[in-house]
Short mmCIF file of C-alpha atoms in Angstrom, two decimals:
data_model
loop_
_atom_site.label_atom_id
_atom_site.label_comp_id
_atom_site.label_asym_id
_atom_site.label_seq_id
_atom_site.Cartn_x
_atom_site.Cartn_y
_atom_site.Cartn_z
CA MET A 13 9.76 -24.66 17.16
CA TYR A 14 12.48 -22.08 17.65
CA GLU A 15 14.47 -24.23 14.63
CA SER A 16 12.01 -23.54 12.67
CA PHE A 17 12.86 -19.68 12.06
CA LEU A 18 15.77 -20.13 9.65
CA PRO A 19 14.20 -21.66 7.34
CA SER A 20 11.18 -19.64 8.01
CA LEU A 21 13.28 -16.70 7.42
CA ALA A 22 14.31 -17.45 4.16
CA ASP A 23 10.79 -18.44 3.19
CA VAL A 24 9.16 -14.69 3.11
CA PHE A 25 12.29 -13.01 2.43
CA GLN A 26 11.83 -14.23 -0.96
CA LEU A 27 11.18 -11.45 -3.86
CA HIS A 28 7.51 -12.75 -4.80
CA ILE A 29 7.05 -14.10 -0.95
CA LEU A 30 7.58 -10.11 0.08
CA LEU A 31 6.10 -8.03 -3.75
CA GLY A 32 2.70 -9.95 -2.25
CA ILE A 33 3.71 -9.22 0.91
CA ALA A 34 3.95 -5.07 0.02
CA LEU A 35 0.77 -5.18 -2.24
CA GLY A 36 -1.07 -6.96 0.98
CA VAL A 37 -0.60 -3.93 2.55
CA ILE A 38 -1.06 -0.91 -0.11
CA GLY A 39 -4.41 -3.49 -0.99
CA GLY A 40 -5.09 -2.56 2.25
CA LEU A 41 -3.90 0.75 2.95
CA VAL A 42 -6.25 1.77 0.44
CA ILE A 43 -9.49 -0.02 1.69
CA GLY A 44 -8.89 0.82 5.45
CA SER A 45 -9.04 4.71 3.45
CA ILE A 46 -12.23 4.81 2.25
CA PRO A 47 -14.33 5.55 5.47
CA GLY A 48 -16.52 2.00 5.20
CA LEU A 49 -14.28 0.08 3.91
CA THR A 50 -13.33 -2.33 7.36
CA SER A 51 -10.59 -4.53 7.62
CA THR A 52 -12.55 -7.53 7.53
CA MET A 53 -14.32 -6.36 4.18
CA ALA A 54 -10.43 -6.28 3.31
CA ILE A 55 -9.15 -9.70 3.83
CA ALA A 56 -12.62 -11.00 2.81
CA LEU A 57 -11.78 -10.00 -0.46
CA MET A 58 -8.74 -11.49 -0.41
CA VAL A 59 -8.85 -15.16 1.26
CA PRO A 60 -10.79 -16.56 -2.01
CA VAL A 61 -7.98 -14.99 -4.23
CA THR A 62 -5.54 -17.05 -1.96
CA PHE A 63 -7.09 -20.37 -2.59
CA THR A 64 -5.35 -21.63 -5.36
CA MET A 65 -2.25 -20.85 -3.84
CA ASP A 66 0.12 -22.16 -0.96
CA THR A 67 0.72 -21.86 2.45
CA THR A 68 3.56 -19.03 2.21
CA GLN A 69 2.30 -16.98 -0.10
CA ALA A 70 -1.51 -17.43 0.95
CA LEU A 71 -0.72 -15.75 4.54
CA THR A 72 2.15 -13.45 4.24
CA LEU A 73 -0.39 -12.00 1.71
CA LEU A 74 -3.04 -11.92 4.13
CA MET A 75 -1.23 -10.54 6.69
CA GLY A 76 -0.13 -7.45 5.28
CA VAL A 77 -3.71 -6.88 3.50
CA TYR A 78 -4.38 -7.03 7.49
CA CYS A 79 -2.48 -4.34 8.42
CA GLY A 80 -2.15 -2.93 5.74
CA ALA A 81 -5.99 -1.63 5.98
CA ILE A 82 -6.27 -1.48 10.69
CA SER A 83 -3.49 1.57 9.94
CA GLY A 84 -4.72 2.69 6.62
CA GLY A 85 -8.15 3.79 9.52
CA LEU A 86 -6.67 6.37 10.33
CA VAL A 87 -6.15 8.84 6.51
CA ALA A 88 -9.64 9.64 6.28
CA ALA A 89 -9.68 10.41 10.38
CA ILE A 90 -7.73 12.92 10.57
CA VAL A 91 -9.44 14.47 6.73
CA LEU A 92 -12.16 13.72 6.71
CA ASN A 93 -13.74 13.42 9.92
CA ILE A 94 -14.66 9.40 9.43
CA PRO A 95 -13.51 7.09 10.29
CA GLY A 96 -11.62 4.05 7.90
CA THR A 97 -11.73 1.67 10.14
CA PRO A 98 -14.19 1.86 13.11
CA ALA A 99 -10.45 0.97 14.78
CA SER A 100 -10.19 4.99 13.85
CA ALA A 101 -12.98 6.27 16.04
CA SER A 102 -11.35 8.05 18.65
CA THR A 103 -8.81 9.55 15.92
CA CYS A 104 -11.02 11.92 14.32
CA LEU A 105 -11.91 13.46 18.22
CA ASP A 106 -8.75 15.16 17.97
CA GLY A 107 -6.87 14.57 14.08
CA PHE A 108 -9.82 15.92 12.62
CA PRO A 109 -9.80 19.47 14.00
CA MET A 110 -5.57 19.27 14.52
CA ALA A 111 -5.91 19.58 10.42
CA ARG A 112 -8.67 21.74 10.43
CA LYS A 113 -5.85 23.80 12.39
CA GLY A 114 -3.00 24.06 10.47
CA LYS A 115 -2.20 21.38 11.02
CA PRO A 116 -2.90 18.23 8.69
CA VAL A 117 0.51 16.93 8.04
CA GLU A 118 1.71 16.85 12.01
CA ALA A 119 -1.51 14.27 12.53
CA LEU A 120 -1.19 12.14 10.02
CA GLY A 121 2.64 12.00 10.84
CA LEU A 122 1.85 11.30 14.68
CA GLY A 123 -1.16 8.64 13.03
CA VAL A 124 1.16 7.28 11.58
CA TYR A 125 3.40 6.96 13.70
CA ALA A 126 1.84 6.04 16.52
CA SER A 127 0.87 3.16 14.47
CA MET A 128 4.17 1.66 12.98
CA SER A 129 5.54 2.10 17.02
CA GLY A 130 1.78 0.16 18.86
CA GLY A 131 2.58 -2.49 16.27
CA PHE A 132 5.50 -3.50 16.08
CA LEU A 133 5.59 -3.66 20.55
CA SER A 134 2.59 -5.80 19.72
CA GLY A 135 4.59 -7.85 17.51
CA LEU A 136 7.25 -8.79 19.96
CA ALA A 137 4.37 -10.01 22.35
CA LEU A 138 2.79 -11.73 19.76
CA VAL A 139 6.47 -13.75 19.16
CA LEU A 140 6.19 -14.00 23.60
CA ILE A 141 3.17 -14.52 24.96
CA ALA A 142 2.21 -17.06 21.86
CA PRO A 143 4.36 -19.91 22.43
CA ILE A 144 4.15 -20.34 26.50
CA LEU A 145 -0.21 -19.29 25.47
CA ALA A 146 0.43 -22.21 23.47
CA ALA A 147 2.31 -24.84 25.58
CA PHE A 148 0.15 -24.49 28.26
CA ALA A 149 -2.92 -25.23 25.83
CA MET A 150 -1.48 -28.07 25.51
CA LYS A 151 -2.77 -29.75 28.61
CA PHE A 152 -5.23 -28.81 27.81
CA GLY A 153 -8.08 -31.53 27.35
CA PRO A 154 -11.70 -32.81 25.88
CA TRP A 155 -12.95 -30.36 29.44
CA GLU A 156 -10.74 -27.49 28.63
CA TYR A 157 -12.04 -27.08 25.33
CA PHE A 158 -15.49 -27.43 25.26
CA SER A 159 -15.23 -24.92 29.02
CA LEU A 160 -13.23 -22.03 26.44
CA VAL A 161 -15.83 -22.06 23.54
CA ILE A 162 -18.23 -21.22 26.58
CA PHE A 163 -15.95 -18.91 28.35
CA THR A 164 -15.37 -16.85 24.43
CA PHE A 165 -18.96 -16.55 24.24
CA SER A 166 -19.35 -15.27 27.57
CA CYS A 167 -16.47 -11.78 27.31
CA ILE A 168 -18.57 -11.45 23.43
CA SER A 169 -22.13 -10.89 25.52
CA ALA A 170 -20.64 -8.89 28.59
CA LEU A 171 -18.60 -6.70 26.05
CA ALA A 172 -21.27 -6.62 23.13
CA ALA A 173 -23.13 -3.48 22.82
CA GLY A 174 -26.90 -3.47 23.98
CA SER A 175 -27.86 -6.77 26.16
CA PRO A 176 -26.24 -9.27 26.27
CA ILE A 177 -28.78 -11.65 26.47
CA LYS A 178 -28.93 -10.53 22.87
CA ALA A 179 -25.64 -11.03 21.92
CA PHE A 180 -26.52 -14.72 23.13
CA LEU A 181 -29.07 -15.69 21.08
CA ALA A 182 -27.10 -14.47 18.19
CA ALA A 183 -24.38 -16.62 19.37
CA GLY A 184 -27.03 -20.15 19.89
CA LEU A 185 -28.61 -19.30 16.26
CA GLY A 186 -24.93 -19.86 14.86
CA ILE A 187 -24.75 -23.04 16.84
CA MET A 188 -27.87 -24.32 15.05
CA LEU A 189 -26.05 -23.01 11.73
CA SER A 190 -23.51 -25.11 12.72
CA MET A 191 -25.42 -28.06 13.53
CA ILE A 192 -26.23 -27.80 9.44
CA GLY A 193 -25.63 -31.33 6.79
CA THR A 194 -24.29 -34.14 8.11
CA ASP A 195 -23.19 -35.26 12.18
CA PRO A 196 -19.16 -36.16 12.19
CA ALA A 197 -20.04 -38.24 15.53
CA THR A 198 -22.35 -40.92 13.33
CA GLY A 199 -22.16 -39.39 9.74
CA ILE A 200 -26.10 -38.65 9.61
CA LEU A 201 -27.05 -36.14 7.91
CA ARG A 202 -29.75 -33.37 9.71
CA TYR A 203 -31.50 -30.47 9.23
CA THR A 204 -31.14 -29.87 5.65
CA PHE A 205 -34.66 -30.18 4.82
CA GLY A 206 -34.14 -32.30 1.65
CA ILE A 207 -32.13 -29.81 0.23
CA ASP A 208 -28.89 -31.04 -1.47
CA GLY A 209 -27.04 -27.83 -1.12
CA PHE A 210 -26.86 -28.36 2.93
CA GLU A 211 -26.10 -31.75 3.39
CA SER A 212 -21.91 -31.26 3.32
CA GLY A 213 -23.00 -27.71 5.78
CA PHE A 214 -22.18 -23.59 5.40
CA ASN A 215 -19.26 -23.25 3.99
CA VAL A 216 -18.09 -20.70 6.61
CA LEU A 217 -15.52 -18.36 4.29
CA PRO A 218 -18.69 -17.11 1.81
CA ALA A 219 -21.25 -16.77 5.41
CA LEU A 220 -18.07 -14.53 7.54
CA ILE A 221 -18.13 -11.97 3.72
CA GLY A 222 -21.60 -11.90 3.85
CA ILE A 223 -22.93 -10.85 7.12
CA TYR A 224 -20.03 -8.86 7.23
CA ALA A 225 -19.97 -6.92 3.55
CA ILE A 226 -23.81 -7.01 2.48
CA PRO A 227 -24.96 -4.53 5.20
CA GLN A 228 -22.48 -2.54 5.08
CA LEU A 229 -22.81 -1.75 0.69
CA LEU A 230 -25.74 -1.41 1.89
CA SER A 231 -25.33 0.68 4.84
CA ASP A 232 -22.90 3.22 2.34
CA VAL A 233 -25.25 2.66 -0.74
CA ASP A 234 -27.48 5.27 1.99
CA GLU A 235 -23.94 7.74 2.29
CA ILE A 236 -24.05 8.00 -2.08
CA GLY A 237 -24.08 11.86 -2.45
CA GLY A 238 -23.38 13.04 1.42
CA ASP A 239 -21.48 16.53 1.65
CA LYS A 240 -18.17 15.37 2.76
CA LYS A 241 -16.02 17.55 4.95
CA THR A 242 -12.51 17.87 4.05
CA ALA A 243 -9.18 18.96 5.76
CA LYS A 244 -7.31 20.62 3.28
CA VAL A 245 -3.38 19.12 3.07
CA ASN A 246 -0.39 20.22 1.13
CA PHE A 247 1.96 16.78 1.72
CA GLU A 248 5.14 17.87 3.28
CA MET A 249 7.61 15.99 4.37
CA SER A 250 9.48 17.34 6.61
CA LYS A 251 6.66 18.26 8.59
CA PHE A 252 5.45 14.06 8.92
CA MET A 253 9.21 12.81 9.89
CA SER A 254 9.20 16.12 12.55
CA SER A 255 5.76 13.98 14.02
CA PHE A 256 7.93 10.99 14.78
CA ALA A 257 10.30 13.24 17.67
CA VAL A 258 6.95 14.01 19.47
CA VAL A 259 5.43 10.53 19.84
CA LEU A 260 8.68 9.24 21.43
CA SER A 261 8.95 12.14 23.48
CA ARG A 262 5.11 10.83 25.20
CA LYS A 263 6.72 7.55 26.12
CA VAL A 264 4.22 6.92 28.71
CA ASP A 265 0.81 7.77 26.92
CA LEU A 266 2.85 4.80 23.38
CA LEU A 267 3.82 2.42 25.88
CA ARG A 268 0.23 2.50 28.57
CA SER A 269 -2.12 2.71 25.23
CA THR A 270 -0.12 -0.20 23.35
CA LEU A 271 -1.04 -2.04 26.74
CA ILE A 272 -4.18 -1.76 26.74
CA GLY A 273 -4.01 -2.71 23.33
CA ILE A 274 -2.43 -5.19 23.91
CA VAL A 275 -4.58 -6.89 26.64
CA ILE A 276 -8.32 -5.58 24.78
CA GLY A 277 -6.93 -8.04 21.39
CA ILE A 278 -6.16 -11.25 23.13
CA LEU A 279 -9.78 -10.41 24.46
CA PRO A 280 -12.02 -12.68 22.83
CA GLY A 281 -14.46 -10.61 20.04
CA VAL A 282 -13.11 -7.72 21.13
CA GLY A 283 -10.77 -5.88 18.86
CA PRO A 284 -8.73 -2.56 17.77
CA GLY A 285 -12.18 -0.72 18.42
CA LEU A 286 -12.79 -0.38 21.58
CA SER A 287 -8.96 -0.60 22.61
CA ASN A 288 -8.71 3.30 20.54
CA ILE A 289 -11.92 4.26 22.32
CA VAL A 290 -10.48 2.33 26.17
CA ALA A 291 -7.05 4.42 24.97
CA TYR A 292 -8.65 7.86 24.63
CA GLY A 293 -10.09 7.69 27.59
CA GLN A 294 -7.42 6.29 29.69
CA ALA A 295 -5.17 9.24 27.72
CA ARG A 296 -7.99 11.59 28.74
CA SER A 297 -8.16 10.48 32.48
CA SER A 298 -4.28 10.66 33.43
CA SER A 299 -3.50 14.56 31.39
CA LYS A 300 -3.40 17.95 32.77
CA THR A 301 -5.03 19.73 30.54
CA PRO A 302 -8.20 16.96 30.02
CA GLU A 303 -10.34 19.76 28.80
CA LYS A 304 -8.32 20.42 26.27
CA PHE A 305 -8.69 16.78 24.45
CA GLY A 306 -11.42 17.16 21.28
CA THR A 307 -9.47 20.48 20.33
CA GLY A 308 -6.58 19.40 18.51
CA GLU A 309 -4.43 20.72 19.97
CA LEU A 310 -2.48 17.63 22.00
CA PRO A 311 -0.65 14.71 19.98
CA GLU A 312 -1.22 12.13 22.11
CA ALA A 313 -4.82 12.73 22.08
CA VAL A 314 -3.36 11.23 18.43
CA ILE A 315 -1.36 9.19 19.37
CA ALA A 316 -2.54 7.40 22.47
CA PRO A 317 -5.74 6.07 19.80
CA GLU A 318 -3.39 4.97 17.14
CA ALA A 319 -1.36 3.03 19.25
CA ALA A 320 -4.18 0.82 20.77
CA ASN A 321 -5.72 0.21 17.36
CA ASN A 322 -2.48 -1.16 16.11
CA ALA A 323 -1.48 -2.87 19.20
CA SER A 324 -5.37 -5.09 19.50
CA MET A 325 -3.42 -6.99 16.10
CA GLY A 326 -0.49 -8.90 17.54
CA GLY A 327 -2.61 -8.74 20.47
CA ALA A 328 -6.00 -11.17 18.38
CA LEU A 329 -3.44 -13.23 16.35
CA ILE A 330 -2.73 -14.91 20.03
CA PRO A 331 -5.32 -16.18 20.40
CA MET A 332 -6.53 -17.59 17.21
CA LEU A 333 -3.18 -19.49 16.27
CA THR A 334 -2.68 -20.49 20.36
CA LEU A 335 -6.87 -21.68 20.76
CA GLY A 336 -8.11 -21.23 17.74
CA ILE A 337 -10.04 -18.51 18.95
CA PRO A 338 -10.49 -15.64 17.01
CA GLY A 339 -9.71 -12.57 19.43
CA ASP A 340 -12.58 -9.78 16.60
CA ALA A 341 -13.21 -9.94 13.61
CA SER A 342 -10.74 -9.12 11.13
CA THR A 343 -8.87 -12.45 12.59
CA LEU A 344 -11.64 -14.52 12.09
CA MET A 345 -11.32 -14.08 8.70
CA MET A 346 -7.80 -14.91 8.92
CA LEU A 347 -8.90 -17.90 11.14
CA GLY A 348 -10.69 -19.04 7.80
CA ALA A 349 -8.14 -18.66 5.21
CA PHE A 350 -6.58 -21.16 7.91
CA MET A 351 -9.02 -23.33 7.62
CA LEU A 352 -9.15 -24.38 3.73
CA HIS A 353 -5.44 -23.72 3.32
CA ASP A 354 -5.66 -27.06 6.07
CA LEU A 355 -4.46 -25.40 8.95
CA GLN A 356 -6.00 -25.45 12.31
CA PRO A 357 -5.03 -22.65 14.49
CA GLY A 358 -4.39 -23.80 17.95
CA PRO A 359 -1.29 -25.31 20.72
CA LEU A 360 -1.56 -28.48 18.14
CA LEU A 361 -0.42 -25.40 15.00
CA PHE A 362 3.24 -24.61 17.15
CA ARG A 363 4.32 -28.47 17.86
CA ASP A 364 3.44 -29.47 14.49
CA ASN A 365 3.94 -26.61 11.88
CA GLY A 366 6.51 -24.51 13.90
CA ASP A 367 7.38 -22.88 10.83
CA VAL A 368 3.89 -21.64 10.06
CA VAL A 369 3.95 -19.87 12.76
CA TRP A 370 7.61 -18.50 11.65
CA VAL A 371 5.67 -16.92 9.00
CA VAL A 372 3.44 -15.37 10.41
CA PHE A 373 5.09 -13.85 13.14
CA ILE A 374 7.83 -13.12 10.95
CA SER A 375 5.49 -10.97 7.57
CA PHE A 376 3.72 -9.54 10.51
CA PHE A 377 6.82 -7.38 11.49
CA VAL A 378 7.38 -6.70 7.81
CA ALA A 379 3.66 -5.64 6.47
CA PHE A 380 4.49 -3.64 9.46
CA LEU A 381 8.39 -1.93 7.54
CA PHE A 382 5.78 -1.41 4.63
CA CYS A 383 2.94 0.13 6.67
CA THR A 384 6.01 2.49 7.31
CA ILE A 385 7.41 2.37 3.79
CA PHE A 386 4.75 3.21 2.17
CA TYR A 387 3.02 5.95 4.12
CA HIS A 388 5.96 7.86 3.33
CA PHE A 389 6.50 7.72 -0.12
CA PHE A 390 2.53 6.75 -1.29
CA ILE A 391 0.31 8.79 0.79
CA GLY A 392 -0.38 11.51 -1.68
CA ALA A 393 -1.76 8.68 -3.85
CA ILE A 394 -3.81 7.36 -0.66
CA LEU A 395 -5.93 10.81 -0.07
CA LYS A 396 -6.45 10.67 -3.79
CA VAL A 397 -8.33 7.16 -3.35
CA LEU A 398 -10.22 9.39 -0.15
CA SER A 399 -12.35 10.94 -3.53
CA ILE A 400 -13.00 7.59 -5.33
CA SER A 401 -17.12 8.26 -5.79
CA GLN A 402 -18.91 4.80 -4.29
CA HIS A 403 -20.64 4.68 -7.44
CA TYR A 404 -18.35 2.25 -8.60
CA VAL A 405 -16.45 1.28 -5.55
CA ILE A 406 -19.94 -0.21 -4.24
CA PRO A 407 -20.64 -2.51 -7.84
CA VAL A 408 -17.61 -3.54 -7.70
CA LEU A 409 -16.86 -4.43 -3.48
CA LEU A 410 -20.52 -7.26 -4.44
CA VAL A 411 -18.76 -8.55 -7.75
CA LEU A 412 -15.97 -9.24 -6.35
CA CYS A 413 -16.91 -10.68 -3.11
CA SER A 414 -19.42 -12.79 -5.14
CA ILE A 415 -16.86 -15.02 -7.76
CA GLY A 416 -14.93 -15.11 -4.43
CA SER A 417 -17.40 -17.29 -3.17
CA TYR A 418 -18.21 -19.32 -5.96
CA THR A 419 -15.06 -20.21 -7.45
CA LEU A 420 -14.29 -21.60 -3.19
CA ASN A 421 -16.29 -24.39 -3.91
CA ASN A 422 -17.36 -23.76 -7.33
CA ARG A 423 -20.41 -24.15 -6.75
CA MET A 424 -23.72 -21.11 -6.82
CA PHE A 425 -24.89 -23.21 -3.26
CA ASP A 426 -21.84 -20.71 -2.51
CA VAL A 427 -22.57 -17.51 -3.95
CA TYR A 428 -26.59 -18.28 -2.40
CA SER A 429 -25.11 -18.88 1.07
CA PHE A 430 -23.37 -15.28 0.57
CA LEU A 431 -26.21 -13.62 -0.50
CA GLY A 432 -28.38 -15.59 2.23
CA PHE A 433 -25.98 -14.60 5.77
CA GLY A 434 -25.66 -10.85 4.12
CA LEU A 435 -29.94 -10.03 4.77
CA LEU A 436 -29.19 -12.15 8.31
CA GLY A 437 -26.27 -9.93 8.76
CA TYR A 438 -27.90 -6.22 7.61
CA PHE A 439 -31.60 -7.96 9.69
CA LEU A 440 -29.60 -8.32 12.94
CA LYS A 441 -27.92 -4.97 12.16
CA THR A 442 -31.08 -3.41 11.86
CA ALA A 443 -32.32 -5.73 14.92
CA LYS A 444 -29.39 -4.04 17.10
CA TYR A 445 -27.92 -7.90 17.16
CA PRO A 446 -24.39 -8.25 17.53
CA VAL A 447 -23.75 -10.60 14.27
CA LEU A 448 -19.96 -11.65 15.36
CA PRO A 449 -21.50 -14.07 17.87
CA VAL A 450 -23.60 -15.89 15.22
CA ILE A 451 -19.72 -16.16 13.36
CA LEU A 452 -18.31 -17.67 15.71
CA GLY A 453 -21.17 -20.14 16.35
CA LEU A 454 -21.18 -21.28 12.97
CA ILE A 455 -17.35 -21.86 13.37
CA LEU A 456 -17.06 -22.62 17.50
CA GLY A 457 -20.32 -24.48 17.63
CA HIS A 458 -18.17 -27.75 15.95
CA MET A 459 -16.14 -28.24 18.29
CA ALA A 460 -17.66 -27.50 20.51
CA GLU A 461 -20.75 -30.46 19.34
CA GLU A 462 -16.86 -32.60 18.79
CA GLN A 463 -14.57 -31.64 22.76
CA LEU A 464 -18.85 -32.00 24.41
CA LYS A 465 -19.32 -35.93 22.96
CA LEU A 466 -15.31 -36.62 22.86
CA ALA A 467 -15.95 -34.98 26.82
CA LEU A 468 -18.67 -37.19 28.45
CA GLU A 469 -17.21 -40.63 26.28
CA LEU A 470 -13.64 -40.31 27.63
CA GLY A 471 -15.39 -39.65 30.64
CA GLY A 472 -18.74 -41.70 31.12
CA ASP A 473 -20.71 -39.42 30.71
CA ASN A 474 -20.25 -37.44 33.78
CA PHE A 475 -19.98 -33.89 34.18
CA PHE A 476 -19.49 -33.71 36.88
CA LEU A 477 -15.36 -33.62 35.15
CA PHE A 478 -15.58 -30.00 33.52
CA ILE A 479 -16.24 -28.79 37.12
CA THR A 480 -13.25 -30.70 38.95
CA ARG A 481 -10.85 -30.57 36.60
CA PRO A 482 -9.29 -27.07 38.05
CA ILE A 483 -8.68 -25.50 34.38
CA SER A 484 -12.11 -26.11 32.72
CA CYS A 485 -13.50 -25.19 36.40
CA VAL A 486 -11.14 -21.96 36.36
CA LEU A 487 -12.79 -21.12 32.49
CA LEU A 488 -16.35 -21.55 33.13
CA VAL A 489 -16.02 -19.73 36.73
CA MET A 490 -14.45 -17.12 33.83
CA ALA A 491 -17.56 -17.53 32.43
CA ALA A 492 -20.72 -16.83 34.87
CA ALA A 493 -18.47 -13.53 36.04
CA SER A 494 -17.75 -11.99 33.44
CA PHE A 495 -21.81 -12.29 32.06
CA VAL A 496 -23.14 -11.85 35.60
CA LEU A 497 -20.43 -8.68 36.86
CA PRO A 498 -21.05 -6.07 33.98
CA SER A 499 -25.08 -6.30 35.52
CA MET A 500 -24.25 -6.02 38.99
CA LEU A 501 -22.23 -2.67 38.71
CA GLU A 502 -24.33 -1.09 36.45
CA ARG A 503 -26.71 -2.00 38.60
CA LYS A 504 -24.81 -0.74 41.41
CA LYS A 505 -24.23 2.62 39.41
CA ARG A 506 -27.37 3.47 38.79
CA LYS A 507 -28.02 3.09 42.30
CA GLY A 508 -24.95 5.47 43.45
CA GLY A 509 -26.62 7.56 41.02
CA ARG A 510 -29.66 8.16 42.61
CA PRO A 511 -30.27 11.68 44.77
CA ALA A 512 -30.07 10.65 48.24
CA PRO A 513 -33.76 10.66 49.90
CA THR A 514 -35.14 13.86 50.94
#
């Protein structure tokens, strides 16, 4: 694989590829800066655009969008007190108070330099950890892959807000939807109900775009006309750059938060939103003056969440590239892009397409370099984007999503799928059900079915092999533990909090 480094470096450092990454970063920064428009939506809008591109151009463009969108969320969090993306939720707690106290440029500088530092360090982790994990995954058979899918769903259920049962029900719905169409083993049509469009099953990308975009757009419609609290910003480059020294002076907070981001990013289905919150909580619990958190006086209160959420990006790419298991919703979109270009992430990707892997690695670092440059020179323009009325933004995004869904296969059924999954996502969100397990079920349902059938064929219908093979057994034990332990700890916490009997 390492012999592919220099050819991939030459592929990335072509003018049109670098221009694509730069445009992707700019687009990501703009979309990430607009409250409500997440990195997932940014990638969803761009995936159909890459359909006619070659693999290198497509993946590098999407990597630019991914890095830019996650990083861009800090602008709205600090200036408007509204997180541009869920990954910047905790940044509001101290970023906005710091801006209101007359230090908006310093707050933006802290967020930007912490983001870039966390992203760069997570890129190093990606390059170091991913090949090792891929080599280990080469030992996996169908038993291990099936157990890995079970473990993925258990992680999501354990970490999902609300009831884990709801997460499992949502995953079950996704698996049921994945079975519509042609049986991969026999070629027999199933669950089509006589509808021609169902024969080829649901295309993953329209489902992805719909289930995330439409509920978000409907939610944004409710907020049209609302008042925005804004911190006045007079941008000064010297103040902005002086924050870099402050970030470096908080090495412990920076490294701890980066490590939190990488580890949480690796967990399937979690992503930067949780790492942002956990890092902020750890910074507060480790502080000598925790009472000052939330007042806008402590730089580490901005550094910690922003370093963590960008560090999650490299972490989330690790399971996606090595195992084909997305770390969060954004890498779920990236997984769809790989599939669109006839690439299947997993250990074989490292063996058979090492050049593609290195293209992703190199473009990750290049994207963060462009992020840093653009923040220095275009942050004034990015701030003006926040004043664009959602009256104009929402209908344009809806039209782009519809066009993108149609152009994938040039059939209206995909547009209907986009709208249908959008309504499904809206109802799930209203009923407090997580939507990520639905899409994971839709994608991993095929994998689970194929691996289960293959395992039973090779093992002579022996189910005990799932627990007698060491790796498979460990994954299943971890799955059971991740499902049971949270409820046990919560029960113990409630029991410990009861007053002693009198």
